[in-house]
């Protein structure tokens, strides 16, 4: 899947080659560490928990404020390949046993804003409901269906939709057809009233749960994205409750088109 998505670009390879490992030693590791961590002037830190602000500020000045910095500005270069055009399919024979799988990946450029991000979260919930109900319960063909709808702002504003279903290799055609049929239905009709209500309830419950980790992640996001409004955190529940079936349908039309995706099937090698 990664090779098809990125055209075999070695910068996006998940696993290093034997040659990569052979060429990597302690000197190389130290050089990479020094190059990447010798300039802390653009680092972002977030702290959450039960503490006195004055104490944290003192500790930050003492430890974070003394980290090394280097004069000059850094910039980045977009080296990420565009996704391949059209529909790309591949079958991979690997492993043993009786388990196979179907994986879909959609990558679409979409104008992003806080409302679209929440609509994407609703779409993810709806898709997982459908995978569970139809693929697992009706077809009885899978152990762990999952869908993820990821909103990515860099290097391009895109939404990636990832669907993965493990199943009997003999039933992969039926599973693939069922997934594509469900996506076509979402594009045409959107979720049902019940599907939308369940998705909204699940997300609202998630937003009502707060932890230090969530606060740190939230702070880091807004500190790193100064053009975003931190008050959007307080608007999430109302915005999720306002999402309509038509909103989800329109987003599905944009991010899970029927003519642009990658499909990979896994079958046992023996």
CSV table of C-alpha atoms in Angstrom, one decimal:
chain,number,residue,atom,x,y,z
A,1,UNK,CA,0.0,0.0,0.0
A,2,UNK,CA,2.8,2.4,0.9
A,3,UNK,CA,4.7,1.7,-2.3
A,4,UNK,CA,1.6,2.3,-4.4
A,5,UNK,CA,0.7,5.5,-2.5
A,6,UNK,CA,4.2,7.0,-2.8
A,7,UNK,CA,5.4,5.4,-6.0
A,8,UNK,CA,8.2,3.5,-4.3
A,9,UNK,CA,9.9,6.7,-3.0
A,10,UNK,CA,12.4,5.4,-0.5
A,11,UNK,CA,11.9,8.4,1.8
A,12,UNK,CA,8.4,7.0,2.7
A,13,UNK,CA,9.5,3.4,3.1
A,14,UNK,CA,8.2,1.9,6.3
A,15,UNK,CA,11.1,-0.6,6.8
A,16,UNK,CA,14.8,0.1,6.1
A,17,UNK,CA,16.7,-2.1,3.7
A,18,UNK,CA,19.6,-4.3,4.7
A,19,UNK,CA,21.9,-1.7,3.0
A,20,UNK,CA,20.3,1.1,5.0
A,21,UNK,CA,21.0,-0.8,8.3
A,22,UNK,CA,24.5,-1.7,7.3
A,23,UNK,CA,25.3,2.0,6.5
A,24,UNK,CA,23.9,3.3,9.8
A,25,UNK,CA,26.3,3.4,12.8
A,26,UNK,CA,26.7,5.4,16.0
A,27,UNK,CA,28.5,8.3,14.3
A,28,UNK,CA,25.7,8.6,11.8
A,29,UNK,CA,23.1,8.5,14.7
A,30,UNK,CA,25.0,11.2,16.6
A,31,UNK,CA,25.3,13.4,13.5
A,32,UNK,CA,21.5,13.1,12.8
A,33,UNK,CA,20.7,13.9,16.5
A,34,UNK,CA,23.0,16.8,16.6
A,35,UNK,CA,21.7,18.3,13.3
A,36,UNK,CA,18.1,18.0,14.3
A,37,UNK,CA,18.3,18.9,18.0
A,38,UNK,CA,21.0,21.6,18.1
A,39,UNK,CA,18.6,24.4,17.5
A,40,UNK,CA,15.6,24.6,19.9
A,41,UNK,CA,14.4,28.1,19.0
A,42,UNK,CA,11.3,26.7,17.2
A,43,UNK,CA,10.5,23.9,19.6
A,44,UNK,CA,7.0,24.0,21.2
A,45,UNK,CA,6.3,22.7,24.7
A,46,UNK,CA,3.0,22.1,26.5
A,47,UNK,CA,2.5,21.4,30.2
A,48,UNK,CA,-0.7,20.1,31.7
A,49,UNK,CA,-1.5,18.9,35.2
A,50,UNK,CA,-1.8,20.0,38.9
A,51,UNK,CA,0.9,22.6,39.4
A,52,UNK,CA,1.6,26.2,40.2
A,53,UNK,CA,2.2,28.4,37.2
A,54,UNK,CA,5.1,30.3,38.8
A,55,UNK,CA,6.9,27.0,39.5
A,56,UNK,CA,6.5,25.8,36.0
A,57,UNK,CA,7.7,29.1,34.5
A,58,UNK,CA,10.8,28.9,36.7
A,59,UNK,CA,11.5,25.3,35.7
A,60,UNK,CA,10.9,26.2,32.0
A,61,UNK,CA,13.3,29.1,32.2
A,62,UNK,CA,15.9,27.0,34.0
A,63,UNK,CA,15.8,23.9,31.7
A,64,UNK,CA,14.0,24.7,28.5
A,65,UNK,CA,15.3,28.3,28.3
A,66,UNK,CA,18.9,27.0,28.3
A,67,UNK,CA,18.5,24.7,25.4
A,68,UNK,CA,21.0,25.5,22.5
A,69,UNK,CA,19.9,27.7,19.7
A,70,UNK,CA,21.4,28.6,16.3
A,71,UNK,CA,21.0,31.8,14.4
A,72,UNK,CA,19.1,31.6,11.1
A,73,UNK,CA,15.7,30.3,10.0
A,74,UNK,CA,14.8,26.8,8.8
A,75,UNK,CA,12.4,26.0,6.0
A,76,UNK,CA,11.0,22.8,4.6
A,77,UNK,CA,10.6,21.3,1.2
A,78,UNK,CA,7.5,19.3,0.1
A,79,UNK,CA,8.9,16.0,-1.2
A,80,UNK,CA,5.6,14.0,-0.8
A,81,UNK,CA,4.5,12.5,-4.1
A,82,UNK,CA,0.9,13.0,-5.2
A,83,UNK,CA,-1.3,9.9,-5.0
A,84,UNK,CA,-1.6,7.9,-8.2
A,85,UNK,CA,-4.4,8.9,-10.5
A,86,UNK,CA,-7.5,6.7,-11.1
A,87,UNK,CA,-8.1,3.3,-9.4
A,88,UNK,CA,-5.0,1.3,-8.6
A,89,UNK,CA,-5.4,-2.3,-7.5
A,90,UNK,CA,-2.9,-4.9,-6.4
A,91,UNK,CA,-2.9,-8.4,-4.9
A,92,UNK,CA,-0.1,-9.5,-2.6
A,93,UNK,CA,0.6,-13.1,-1.7
A,94,UNK,CA,2.3,-13.2,1.7
A,95,UNK,CA,2.2,-15.2,4.9
A,96,UNK,CA,0.6,-18.5,5.6
A,97,UNK,CA,-2.7,-19.7,7.1
A,98,UNK,CA,-6.3,-19.0,6.0
A,99,UNK,CA,-6.6,-15.2,6.6
A,100,UNK,CA,-6.6,-12.6,3.9
A,101,UNK,CA,-7.6,-9.0,3.8
A,102,UNK,CA,-8.8,-6.0,1.8
A,103,UNK,CA,-7.4,-2.5,2.3
A,104,UNK,CA,-8.5,0.8,0.7
A,105,UNK,CA,-6.8,4.2,0.7
A,106,UNK,CA,-8.4,7.4,-0.5
A,107,UNK,CA,-6.4,10.6,-0.6
A,108,UNK,CA,-8.2,13.8,-1.6
A,109,UNK,CA,-7.4,17.5,-1.4
A,110,UNK,CA,-10.1,19.3,0.5
A,111,UNK,CA,-10.4,22.8,1.9
A,112,UNK,CA,-10.0,22.4,5.6
A,113,UNK,CA,-11.6,24.3,8.5
A,114,UNK,CA,-12.7,23.3,12.0
A,115,UNK,CA,-16.2,22.3,10.8
A,116,UNK,CA,-14.9,20.0,8.1
A,117,UNK,CA,-12.6,18.4,10.6
A,118,UNK,CA,-15.5,17.5,12.8
A,119,UNK,CA,-17.6,16.3,9.8
A,120,UNK,CA,-14.7,14.0,9.0
A,121,UNK,CA,-14.9,12.6,12.5
A,122,UNK,CA,-18.6,12.0,12.1
A,123,UNK,CA,-17.9,10.3,8.8
A,124,UNK,CA,-15.4,8.0,10.4
A,125,UNK,CA,-17.9,6.9,13.1
A,126,UNK,CA,-20.5,6.2,10.4
A,127,UNK,CA,-18.1,4.2,8.3
A,128,UNK,CA,-17.1,2.1,11.3
A,129,UNK,CA,-20.8,1.4,12.1
A,130,UNK,CA,-21.4,0.2,8.6
A,131,UNK,CA,-18.3,-2.0,8.6
A,132,UNK,CA,-19.3,-3.6,11.8
A,133,UNK,CA,-23.0,-4.1,10.8
A,134,UNK,CA,-22.6,-5.2,7.2
A,135,UNK,CA,-19.2,-6.7,6.8
A,136,UNK,CA,-18.8,-8.4,10.1
A,137,UNK,CA,-22.3,-9.2,11.1
A,138,UNK,CA,-24.1,-9.7,7.8
A,139,UNK,CA,-21.2,-11.3,5.7
A,140,UNK,CA,-19.6,-12.9,8.7
A,141,UNK,CA,-16.4,-12.5,6.8
A,142,UNK,CA,-14.0,-10.5,9.0
A,143,UNK,CA,-12.4,-10.3,12.4
A,144,UNK,CA,-11.4,-6.7,12.7
A,145,UNK,CA,-12.9,-4.2,10.3
A,146,UNK,CA,-11.7,-0.6,10.7
A,147,UNK,CA,-12.0,2.8,9.1
A,148,UNK,CA,-9.9,5.9,9.7
A,149,UNK,CA,-10.6,9.4,8.4
A,150,UNK,CA,-7.5,11.5,8.9
A,151,UNK,CA,-7.4,15.3,8.4
A,152,UNK,CA,-3.8,16.3,7.4
A,153,UNK,CA,-2.9,20.0,6.9
A,154,UNK,CA,0.7,19.5,5.7
A,155,UNK,CA,2.4,19.3,3.3
A,156,UNK,CA,-1.0,19.5,1.5
A,157,UNK,CA,-4.5,20.0,2.9
A,158,UNK,CA,-5.9,16.5,2.4
A,159,UNK,CA,-8.2,14.0,4.0
A,160,UNK,CA,-7.1,10.4,3.9
A,161,UNK,CA,-9.6,7.6,4.3
A,162,UNK,CA,-8.2,4.2,5.2
A,163,UNK,CA,-10.3,1.1,5.3
A,164,UNK,CA,-9.0,-2.3,6.4
A,165,UNK,CA,-10.9,-5.6,6.6
A,166,UNK,CA,-9.4,-9.0,7.4
A,167,UNK,CA,-11.4,-11.9,5.9
A,168,UNK,CA,-11.4,-15.3,4.3
A,169,UNK,CA,-9.4,-15.1,1.1
A,170,UNK,CA,-12.2,-16.8,-0.8
A,171,UNK,CA,-14.6,-14.0,0.2
A,172,UNK,CA,-12.5,-11.0,-0.7
A,173,UNK,CA,-14.6,-10.2,-3.8
A,174,UNK,CA,-17.7,-10.0,-1.7
A,175,UNK,CA,-16.1,-7.9,1.0
A,176,UNK,CA,-14.6,-5.5,-1.6
A,177,UNK,CA,-18.0,-5.2,-3.4
A,178,UNK,CA,-19.8,-4.6,-0.1
A,179,UNK,CA,-17.4,-1.8,0.9
A,180,UNK,CA,-17.6,0.0,-2.4
A,181,UNK,CA,-21.4,-0.4,-2.3
A,182,UNK,CA,-21.6,1.2,1.1
A,183,UNK,CA,-19.3,4.1,0.0
A,184,UNK,CA,-21.5,4.6,-3.1
A,185,UNK,CA,-24.6,4.8,-0.8
A,186,UNK,CA,-22.9,7.3,1.5
A,187,UNK,CA,-22.1,9.5,-1.5
A,188,UNK,CA,-25.7,9.2,-2.8
A,189,UNK,CA,-27.7,9.3,0.4
A,190,UNK,CA,-25.5,10.1,3.3
A,191,UNK,CA,-25.9,8.2,6.6
A,192,UNK,CA,-29.3,7.2,8.0
A,193,UNK,CA,-30.8,9.2,10.8
A,194,UNK,CA,-29.9,6.6,13.3
A,195,UNK,CA,-26.3,6.3,12.1
A,196,UNK,CA,-25.8,10.0,12.3
A,197,UNK,CA,-27.3,10.2,15.8
A,198,UNK,CA,-25.1,7.3,17.1
A,199,UNK,CA,-22.0,9.0,15.6
A,200,UNK,CA,-22.8,12.3,17.1
A,201,UNK,CA,-23.4,10.7,20.5
A,202,UNK,CA,-20.1,8.8,20.4
A,203,UNK,CA,-18.1,11.9,19.5
A,204,UNK,CA,-19.8,14.1,22.1
A,205,UNK,CA,-18.9,11.5,24.8
A,206,UNK,CA,-15.3,11.6,23.6
A,207,UNK,CA,-15.2,15.4,23.8
A,208,UNK,CA,-16.6,15.3,27.3
A,209,UNK,CA,-13.6,13.1,28.5
A,210,UNK,CA,-10.6,15.3,29.4
A,211,UNK,CA,-7.1,14.2,30.4
A,212,UNK,CA,-3.7,15.8,30.7
A,213,UNK,CA,-2.7,14.1,27.4
A,214,UNK,CA,-5.6,15.6,25.6
A,215,UNK,CA,-4.8,19.1,26.9
A,216,UNK,CA,-1.2,18.8,26.0
A,217,UNK,CA,-2.1,17.6,22.4
A,218,UNK,CA,-4.6,20.5,22.1
A,219,UNK,CA,-2.1,23.1,23.3
A,220,UNK,CA,0.6,21.8,21.0
A,221,UNK,CA,-1.7,22.0,18.0
A,222,UNK,CA,-2.8,25.6,18.7
A,223,UNK,CA,0.8,26.7,19.6
A,224,UNK,CA,2.0,25.2,16.3
A,225,UNK,CA,-0.9,26.5,14.3
A,226,UNK,CA,-1.1,30.2,15.3
A,227,UNK,CA,-3.8,30.9,12.7
A,228,UNK,CA,-6.2,28.5,14.4
A,229,UNK,CA,-8.6,29.7,17.1
A,230,UNK,CA,-8.2,27.9,20.5
A,231,UNK,CA,-11.8,28.7,21.3
A,232,UNK,CA,-12.8,26.1,18.7
A,233,UNK,CA,-12.3,23.5,21.4
A,234,UNK,CA,-15.3,24.9,23.2
A,235,UNK,CA,-17.4,24.8,20.1
A,236,UNK,CA,-16.9,21.2,19.2
A,237,UNK,CA,-19.9,19.7,20.9
A,238,UNK,CA,-22.3,22.3,19.4
A,239,UNK,CA,-20.8,21.9,16.0
A,240,UNK,CA,-21.0,18.1,16.1
A,241,UNK,CA,-24.6,18.3,17.1
A,242,UNK,CA,-25.3,20.6,14.1
A,243,UNK,CA,-23.8,18.2,11.5
A,244,UNK,CA,-26.5,17.0,9.1
A,245,UNK,CA,-26.9,14.0,6.9
A,246,UNK,CA,-26.4,16.2,3.9
A,247,UNK,CA,-23.1,17.5,5.4
A,248,UNK,CA,-21.8,14.0,5.7
A,249,UNK,CA,-23.0,13.0,2.3
A,250,UNK,CA,-21.2,16.0,0.7
A,251,UNK,CA,-18.0,15.2,2.5
A,252,UNK,CA,-18.2,11.6,1.4
A,253,UNK,CA,-18.6,12.7,-2.2
A,254,UNK,CA,-15.3,14.6,-1.8
A,255,UNK,CA,-13.2,12.1,0.1
A,256,UNK,CA,-14.3,8.7,-1.0
A,257,UNK,CA,-14.8,9.0,-4.8
A,258,UNK,CA,-15.6,6.0,-6.8
A,259,UNK,CA,-12.9,6.7,-9.4
A,260,UNK,CA,-9.8,7.5,-7.3
A,261,UNK,CA,-8.4,5.1,-4.7
A,262,UNK,CA,-5.9,2.4,-4.0
A,263,UNK,CA,-7.1,-1.2,-3.2
A,264,UNK,CA,-4.7,-3.9,-2.0
A,265,UNK,CA,-5.7,-7.5,-1.4
A,266,UNK,CA,-3.7,-9.8,0.8
A,267,UNK,CA,-3.9,-13.6,0.2
A,268,UNK,CA,-1.8,-16.3,1.8
A,269,UNK,CA,1.4,-17.3,-0.1
A,270,UNK,CA,0.6,-20.9,0.7
